[in-house]
Amino acid sequence: MQNFDNLINGEWRAAASYSPNVNPSNLGDVLGQYAQGDAAQVDAAVAAATAAFPAWSTGGIQARSEALEKIGNEILARKEELGTLLAREEGKTKAEGIGEATRAAQIFKFFAGECLRLSGEVLPSVRPGIGIEITREPVGVVGLITPWNFPIAIPAWKIAPALAFGNCVVMKPADLVPGCAWALAEIISRSGIPAGVFNLVMGRGSVIGDALVNHPGIHAISFTGSVGVGRNIAVQCATNHKKVQLEMGGKNPQVVLDDADLNQAVELSVQSAFYSTGQRCTASSRLIVTEGIYPKFIEAMKARMAKIKVGDALAQGTDIGPVSSKSQLEQDLEYVAIGKGEGATLAAGGERLKLETDGYYMSPALFSESAASMRINKEEIFGPVASVIRVKNYEEALATANDTEFGLSAGIATTSLKHATHFKRHSQAGMVMVNLPTAGVDYHVPFGGRKGSSYGPREQGRYAQEFFTVVKTAYTLA
Ligand code: NAD
């Protein structure tokens, strides 16, 4: 079985230990043994990045742009292979995996252009005879820490802007899914980017992640993951004077009004609650439905859910793959039990499934008659578990949608322009969808949330420069 090493200063370096990367659709299938790095490897990676920074940050933007374009082109050319790897290690369906690989490629190609467009401002001084230039410069050496649910797209949307704007990188992927990050690092290592500019250190969050966050040579941390880990990182970064950007959990509402197109509302609710096994930070887990359409909506959801095929992520015809890990499956099933215990009605699914291959399968779960105050409507479950909350009217729907500590994505299904417009203005989420699933976003526009979901500047699109650059104001006496 192949050992996959860490990439430090342009070399593949062995680690003291390795851990197996297991296919959640088929526990007997091991993709390989992946390095479990240590603090010494983090030191070496930060030293390499620090040494590479002066030349990379001041070197030509043409070379940067060409390298990013090359990385994007190779991912695109290999999207089938990389999408299959993603499905095999994370459990998304192959089609979803290929879609995510394509998106990673598009992100690199977008930032290949963005690094040529980094602009500043020229302003007159309030003091005569003086000119002012406002420019953006790279931050320095950045630590990137990513979760397991988007193993290629999230690394891509942090690495591409970091490199585009002249930073050097130490990347730490989720230990559950190092395969896609390793494949991406291998592509980057052949892109013409100098040794040390990009480094990959795989291993445990409590070891590698913690070492990065507390390393004096790291100037900024971009983290995506759970709220608990994110909050601690924010405190540590504040103490150590590091720039920090956090993307964390969600409890996204999908409002369905009486005047909605029923079929459309059901389709987008099923898509955003259950596809990708509900393991998207933008998944809608609270379906807030007005009372006129509520009975029809529940029946139509049950009928649509009966047609969902749960299966091996790589098999033809699978709609929803397995849950990604044993602990996540246990958490999902525990929340099904919690929901029942709280008095919600389990209208469909919520069972552990035994299929041909031994994997972490469960049927998507839908609760009806749930109350907004229940734990299943307050806490992020991060699995194929959604609950329906009945409300009287639009006003109650909006108040319920906003009644959460999170604020990532929010959706409304309605044919009313008045309600759609009001919802766009008054939803307390960073992203709002009208007659679209809460999950599924473009790669060239800002991504991020409010309240407990996000902290710091937005990711992606033109807005990514806010985090990956620092502003300088220069005064010149003419
Ligand atoms: P997690 O917080 O357990 O892990 C995220 C990353 O942090 C991993 O690489 C992990 O190894 C690392 N880590 C763990 N402990 C650490 C520590 N002490 N110091 C530094 N790093 C540490 O999250 P997860 O289970 O991998 O991902 C699921 C979570 O991610 C969910 O809450 C989900 O909503 C969130 N998520 C958010 C977004 C978003 O953009 N808002 C996108 C995807 C996932």
XYZ file of C-alpha atoms and ligand atoms in Angstrom:
522
model
C 0.000 0.000 0.000
C 1.319 3.426 -0.981
C 2.535 5.877 1.663
C 1.638 9.519 0.924
C 4.182 11.978 2.363
C 4.090 15.636 3.299
C 5.332 18.292 0.850
C 7.892 20.546 2.522
C 10.242 22.905 0.657
C 9.489 21.166 -2.639
C 10.366 17.692 -1.311
C 8.172 14.766 -0.270
C 9.108 14.110 3.345
C 8.231 10.970 5.301
C 6.450 11.329 8.659
C 6.984 9.337 11.855
C 3.574 7.694 11.430
C 0.818 7.169 8.845
C -2.906 6.575 9.024
C -5.210 4.754 6.619
C -7.611 6.703 4.392
C -10.756 4.522 4.417
C -13.613 4.572 1.895
C -16.852 5.246 3.865
C -18.876 3.387 1.210
C -16.791 0.252 1.672
C -14.747 -0.009 4.849
C -12.589 -2.769 3.375
C -11.268 -0.359 0.725
C -8.240 1.646 1.908
C -6.992 4.388 -0.441
C -3.525 4.557 1.076
C -1.538 5.435 4.180
C -1.282 9.197 4.717
C 1.393 11.019 6.706
C 0.657 12.102 10.248
C 3.045 15.002 10.590
C 4.332 16.578 13.794
C 5.297 20.008 15.122
C 8.846 19.623 13.749
C 7.440 19.247 10.226
C 5.317 22.362 10.772
C 8.523 24.209 11.797
C 10.271 22.995 8.639
C 7.319 23.993 6.421
C 7.079 27.469 7.993
C 10.864 27.937 7.614
C 10.638 26.963 3.925
C 7.690 29.292 3.337
C 9.468 32.144 5.133
C 12.585 31.681 3.008
C 10.518 31.572 -0.206
C 8.412 34.643 0.640
C 10.725 37.553 -0.399
C 11.168 36.302 -3.973
C 7.583 35.050 -4.403
C 5.921 38.164 -2.999
C 7.913 40.545 -5.172
C 8.267 38.312 -8.248
C 6.287 38.778 -11.412
C 2.540 38.410 -11.379
C 2.741 36.861 -14.862
C 4.519 33.802 -13.419
C 1.924 33.546 -10.632
C -0.923 33.807 -13.081
C 0.540 31.164 -15.390
C 1.103 28.735 -12.517
C -2.482 29.119 -11.251
C -3.830 28.692 -14.787
C -1.732 25.543 -15.212
C -3.011 24.085 -11.922
C -6.618 24.850 -12.947
C -6.125 23.273 -16.373
C -4.666 20.077 -14.952
C -7.488 19.699 -12.401
C -10.006 20.230 -15.208
C -8.287 17.681 -17.458
C -8.311 15.158 -14.570
C -11.733 16.026 -13.118
C -13.094 12.457 -13.594
C -10.147 10.892 -11.791
C -10.083 13.515 -9.002
C -13.875 13.431 -8.632
C -13.713 9.652 -8.290
C -10.976 9.952 -5.653
C -13.133 12.474 -3.795
C -16.192 10.193 -3.910
C -14.078 7.279 -2.721
C -12.595 9.075 0.278
C -15.456 11.362 1.359
C -18.597 9.536 0.199
C -20.136 12.147 -2.111
C -21.512 10.623 -5.298
C -19.159 10.484 -8.255
C -21.191 13.162 -10.066
C -20.941 15.452 -7.023
C -17.213 14.669 -6.770
C -16.600 15.580 -10.416
C -18.633 18.758 -9.906
C -16.484 19.697 -6.933
C -13.235 18.994 -8.807
C -14.491 21.160 -11.677
C -15.222 23.940 -9.241
C -11.704 23.693 -7.774
C -10.318 24.103 -11.306
C -12.538 27.113 -11.975
C -11.376 28.736 -8.746
C -7.691 28.429 -9.734
C -8.458 29.812 -13.195
C -10.443 32.701 -11.702
C -7.545 33.670 -9.412
C -5.089 33.323 -12.314
C -6.909 36.413 -13.614
C -7.426 38.061 -10.216
C -3.700 38.322 -9.494
C -3.391 40.536 -12.580
C -6.206 42.798 -11.398
C -5.079 43.692 -7.871
C -5.524 47.435 -7.843
C -5.034 50.311 -5.426
C -6.139 53.919 -5.122
C -4.502 57.268 -5.681
C -5.956 60.137 -3.628
C -4.985 63.761 -3.124
C -3.775 64.661 0.345
C -5.598 67.254 2.422
C -2.153 68.884 2.583
C -1.261 70.606 -0.703
C 1.646 69.134 -2.699
C 1.356 65.641 -1.280
C 0.089 62.551 -3.095
C -1.321 59.432 -1.464
C -1.178 55.876 -2.815
C -3.127 53.071 -1.218
C -1.796 49.655 -2.214
C -2.299 46.045 -1.215
C 0.593 43.768 -0.261
C 0.747 40.055 0.618
C 0.181 39.168 4.284
C 3.160 36.797 4.526
C 3.092 33.109 5.425
C -0.490 31.881 5.813
C -1.761 28.718 7.499
C -4.789 27.113 5.839
C -6.910 24.637 7.848
C -9.773 22.839 6.079
C -12.663 20.484 6.983
C -13.546 17.076 5.531
C -16.763 17.863 3.685
C -15.305 19.648 0.615
C -11.885 17.975 0.329
C -10.818 19.706 -2.899
C -12.962 22.844 -3.274
C -12.234 24.377 0.143
C -8.444 23.836 -0.103
C -8.690 25.370 -3.609
C -10.614 28.443 -2.483
C -8.003 29.172 0.184
C -4.815 28.189 -1.697
C -5.625 29.985 -4.972
C -6.151 33.502 -3.555
C -3.295 33.047 -1.058
C -0.850 32.319 -3.892
C -2.417 34.790 -6.336
C -1.772 37.717 -3.997
C 1.829 36.693 -3.248
C 1.590 34.802 0.035
C 3.387 31.566 0.918
C 1.298 28.693 2.250
C 1.333 25.908 4.801
C -1.775 23.827 4.191
C -3.285 21.401 6.702
C -6.223 19.357 5.339
C -8.747 17.438 7.461
C -7.204 14.175 8.651
C -10.289 12.227 7.490
C -9.803 13.181 3.808
C -6.132 13.895 3.014
C -6.297 12.235 -0.435
C -7.657 15.147 -2.469
C -5.374 17.657 -0.731
C -2.377 15.427 -1.449
C -3.416 15.127 -5.130
C -3.785 18.913 -5.309
C -0.371 19.419 -3.659
C 1.178 17.050 -6.202
C -0.298 19.113 -9.043
C 0.906 22.363 -7.428
C 4.407 20.868 -6.960
C 4.711 20.503 -10.777
C 3.204 23.893 -11.674
C 6.427 25.902 -11.727
C 5.817 27.464 -8.305
C 9.204 27.668 -6.491
C 10.037 25.252 -3.652
C 8.739 26.389 -0.263
C 5.980 28.657 -1.609
C 3.403 25.924 -1.061
C 3.745 23.269 1.654
C 1.390 20.475 2.707
C 1.495 19.094 6.246
C -1.092 16.378 6.926
C -1.962 15.156 10.388
C -4.177 15.721 13.382
C -5.863 19.030 14.100
C -4.728 19.038 17.703
C -1.110 18.602 16.547
C -0.622 20.244 13.123
C -3.506 22.715 13.338
C -2.529 23.811 16.822
C 1.152 24.141 15.859
C 0.216 26.352 12.897
C -2.111 28.590 14.900
C 0.558 29.151 17.559
C 3.586 29.393 15.264
C 5.320 32.799 15.403
C 6.235 32.513 11.709
C 2.591 32.304 10.573
C 0.983 35.689 9.879
C -2.592 34.650 9.162
C -4.903 31.669 9.583
C -7.817 30.859 7.293
C -9.961 28.151 8.903
C -13.106 26.327 7.850
C -14.641 23.841 10.263
C -16.703 23.550 13.405
C -17.714 26.409 15.690
C -15.916 25.049 18.768
C -12.537 24.687 17.071
C -12.996 27.989 15.212
C -13.687 29.982 18.372
C -10.527 28.697 20.046
C -8.501 29.538 16.963
C -9.894 33.088 16.990
C -8.806 33.561 20.608
C -5.335 32.136 19.934
C -4.914 34.303 16.819
C -5.966 37.430 18.701
C -3.447 36.637 21.444
C -0.687 36.022 18.893
C -1.578 39.024 16.665
C -2.444 36.919 13.641
C -5.006 37.844 11.044
C -7.843 35.307 11.152
C -10.744 34.238 8.953
C -13.257 31.619 10.104
C -16.037 29.831 8.203
C -18.018 27.619 10.535
C -21.364 25.949 11.070
C -24.881 26.590 9.908
C -28.499 25.790 10.757
C -29.857 27.096 7.515
C -33.588 27.799 7.096
C -35.594 27.026 3.984
C -38.892 28.920 4.074
C -41.814 27.575 2.003
C -44.807 29.907 1.648
C -48.398 28.995 0.724
C -47.952 30.554 -2.715
C -44.833 28.498 -3.577
C -44.696 26.150 -6.546
C -45.043 22.901 -4.555
C -42.912 20.706 -6.841
C -40.154 23.291 -6.969
C -40.246 23.767 -3.190
C -39.997 20.024 -2.571
C -37.181 19.555 -5.075
C -35.051 22.356 -3.697
C -35.714 21.266 -0.105
C -34.671 17.674 -0.877
C -31.611 18.933 -2.751
C -30.370 21.223 -0.042
C -31.304 19.087 2.960
C -30.134 15.660 1.806
C -27.793 15.764 -1.194
C -24.103 15.394 -0.379
C -25.582 13.438 2.561
C -26.587 16.738 4.197
C -22.913 17.341 4.947
C -22.740 20.869 3.585
C -22.404 23.932 5.794
C -25.065 25.468 3.506
C -27.482 22.499 3.794
C -30.980 23.468 4.927
C -31.921 21.548 8.032
C -34.921 23.687 9.096
C -37.823 23.654 6.632
C -40.151 26.446 7.761
C -43.533 25.980 6.086
C -46.688 28.091 6.289
C -49.817 26.260 7.400
C -51.774 26.469 4.106
C -49.240 24.351 2.204
C -47.915 22.327 5.165
C -49.941 19.065 4.752
C -49.333 18.921 0.986
C -45.643 19.704 1.501
C -45.155 16.862 4.023
C -46.889 14.320 1.755
C -44.946 15.460 -1.322
C -41.636 15.352 0.605
C -42.353 11.787 1.769
C -43.195 10.711 -1.802
C -40.049 12.363 -3.202
C -37.826 10.951 -0.444
C -39.093 7.417 -1.164
C -37.398 7.721 -4.569
C -33.973 8.700 -3.191
C -31.416 5.948 -3.664
C -28.812 5.712 -0.916
C -25.799 3.683 -1.990
C -22.114 3.285 -2.720
C -20.800 6.708 -3.774
C -19.146 5.202 -6.856
C -22.161 3.146 -8.009
C -24.263 4.215 -10.962
C -27.667 5.517 -9.894
C -26.720 6.498 -6.326
C -28.341 9.793 -5.266
C -26.857 9.985 -1.788
C -23.670 8.321 -0.607
C -22.751 7.250 2.920
C -22.084 9.450 5.919
C -18.348 10.240 5.928
C -17.287 8.656 9.196
C -18.401 6.419 12.040
C -18.502 9.275 14.538
C -20.580 11.462 12.198
C -23.016 8.570 11.583
C -23.368 8.052 15.339
C -24.033 11.773 15.783
C -26.696 11.767 13.041
C -28.492 8.744 14.522
C -28.252 10.251 17.995
C -30.026 13.394 16.754
C -32.766 11.229 15.221
C -33.272 9.742 18.693
C -33.138 13.218 20.270
C -35.801 14.493 17.847
C -38.107 11.591 18.680
C -37.475 12.156 22.369
C -38.354 15.845 22.006
C -41.734 14.901 20.540
C -41.179 15.568 16.819
C -42.720 13.050 14.407
C -40.264 11.044 12.319
C -42.086 11.281 8.977
C -39.472 9.430 6.905
C -36.097 7.656 7.115
C -33.586 8.052 9.909
C -32.440 4.441 9.881
C -29.052 2.785 9.675
C -28.946 0.890 6.365
C -27.111 -2.354 5.672
C -26.180 -2.467 1.981
C -24.046 -4.773 -0.172
C -20.828 -3.100 0.932
C -20.080 -2.366 4.578
C -20.348 1.440 4.804
C -21.772 4.217 6.962
C -25.199 4.317 5.322
C -28.376 5.865 6.660
C -31.696 6.839 5.092
C -32.345 10.608 5.008
C -34.519 11.610 7.957
C -37.420 14.061 7.914
C -39.141 15.226 11.079
C -42.567 16.869 10.934
C -44.428 18.630 13.776
C -41.172 19.943 15.166
C -40.889 23.073 17.298
C -38.330 25.803 16.692
C -37.123 25.446 20.284
C -36.139 21.776 19.924
C -32.463 20.824 19.898
C -32.864 19.344 16.396
C -33.754 22.881 15.257
C -31.094 24.669 17.262
C -27.919 22.583 16.898
C -25.977 21.787 13.735
C -26.364 18.054 13.022
C -24.321 18.008 9.785
C -26.021 14.959 8.309
C -29.087 13.962 6.252
C -31.520 15.054 8.964
C -34.063 17.867 8.433
C -37.138 18.963 10.316
C -40.249 20.834 9.299
C -41.574 23.694 11.422
C -45.166 24.809 10.812
C -45.762 28.588 10.949
C -48.834 30.791 10.473
C -47.613 33.291 7.917
C -44.624 34.971 6.253
C -43.877 37.199 9.262
C -43.587 34.185 11.591
C -41.546 32.340 8.949
C -39.022 35.188 8.749
C -38.772 35.500 12.535
C -38.252 31.720 12.866
C -35.663 31.697 10.057
C -33.673 34.384 11.881
C -34.085 32.768 15.312
C -30.718 31.008 15.286
C -27.173 31.622 16.451
C -26.008 30.910 12.886
C -26.375 32.963 9.690
C -24.753 31.306 6.698
C -27.410 30.680 4.020
C -31.201 31.112 3.955
C -33.775 30.283 1.294
C -37.356 31.129 0.451
C -39.727 29.359 -1.952
C -42.445 31.777 -3.041
C -44.082 33.284 -6.117
C -44.570 36.593 -4.284
C -42.154 39.326 -5.358
C -43.087 41.257 -2.240
C -42.129 38.440 0.132
C -39.022 37.454 -1.848
C -37.788 41.056 -1.791
C -38.562 41.489 1.913
C -36.803 38.191 2.740
C -33.672 39.174 0.803
C -33.495 42.406 2.802
C -34.364 41.056 6.249
C -32.792 37.600 6.387
C -29.875 37.627 8.834
C -27.781 35.318 6.646
C -24.707 36.013 4.553
C -26.240 34.340 1.489
C -29.926 34.369 0.501
C -31.608 32.177 -2.120
C -34.972 32.775 -3.771
C -36.503 29.637 -5.280
C -33.106 27.947 -5.145
C -31.572 25.468 -2.685
C -29.624 27.019 0.215
C -26.607 24.995 -0.939
C -24.952 25.523 -4.317
C -23.090 28.770 -4.924
C -20.938 30.347 -7.640
C -17.149 30.488 -7.402
C -16.620 34.120 -8.453
C -18.646 35.916 -5.759
C -18.214 36.245 -1.990
C -19.061 33.304 0.243
C -19.686 33.551 3.962
C -22.105 34.125 6.773
C -23.047 36.256 9.757
C -23.481 35.696 13.492
C -21.966 32.382 14.680
C -21.285 31.107 11.151
C -18.377 33.308 10.134
C -15.765 35.666 11.472
C -13.491 37.961 9.520
C -13.461 38.951 5.856
C -15.367 37.012 3.194
C -13.858 34.230 1.114
C -13.909 33.881 -2.677
C -14.404 36.194 -5.614
C -12.902 39.683 -5.625
C -13.552 39.918 -1.867
C -10.880 37.288 -1.133
C -8.203 39.997 -1.425
C -9.447 41.528 1.822
C -8.034 38.647 3.873
C -5.052 37.664 1.737
C -3.580 41.173 1.457
C -2.709 44.023 3.825
C -3.233 47.668 2.982
C -0.436 50.229 2.840
C -0.964 54.005 2.648
C 2.058 55.853 1.194
C 2.483 59.681 1.184
C 4.811 61.438 -1.252
C 5.835 65.095 -1.238
C 5.848 66.092 -4.886
P -13.440 20.462 12.623
O -13.548 21.774 13.289
O -13.464 19.247 13.429
O -12.061 20.400 11.790
C -11.730 21.390 10.838
C -10.214 21.418 10.683
O -9.642 21.905 11.902
C -9.593 20.057 10.434
O -8.510 20.172 9.536
C -9.105 19.673 11.816
O -8.050 18.725 11.790
C -8.641 21.022 12.334
N -8.520 21.094 13.803
C -9.120 20.320 14.742
N -8.727 20.683 15.984
C -7.880 21.726 15.828
C -7.158 22.547 16.739
N -7.229 22.361 18.056
N -6.392 23.540 16.240
C -6.324 23.761 14.913
N -6.966 22.997 13.993
C -7.742 21.998 14.445
O -14.562 20.451 11.479
P -14.949 19.243 10.501
O -15.668 18.202 11.291
O -13.758 18.839 9.684
O -15.963 19.968 9.499
C -17.315 20.097 9.736
C -17.650 21.516 10.154
O -17.171 22.421 9.169
C -19.141 21.788 10.266
O -19.397 22.537 11.414
C -19.449 22.608 9.029
O -20.564 23.441 9.122
C -18.190 23.370 8.870
N -18.031 23.871 7.510
C -18.234 25.221 7.292
C -18.111 25.747 6.018
C -18.297 27.205 5.774
O -17.781 27.706 4.786
N -19.003 27.925 6.624
C -17.796 24.910 4.948
C -17.623 23.546 5.209
C -17.725 23.045 6.493
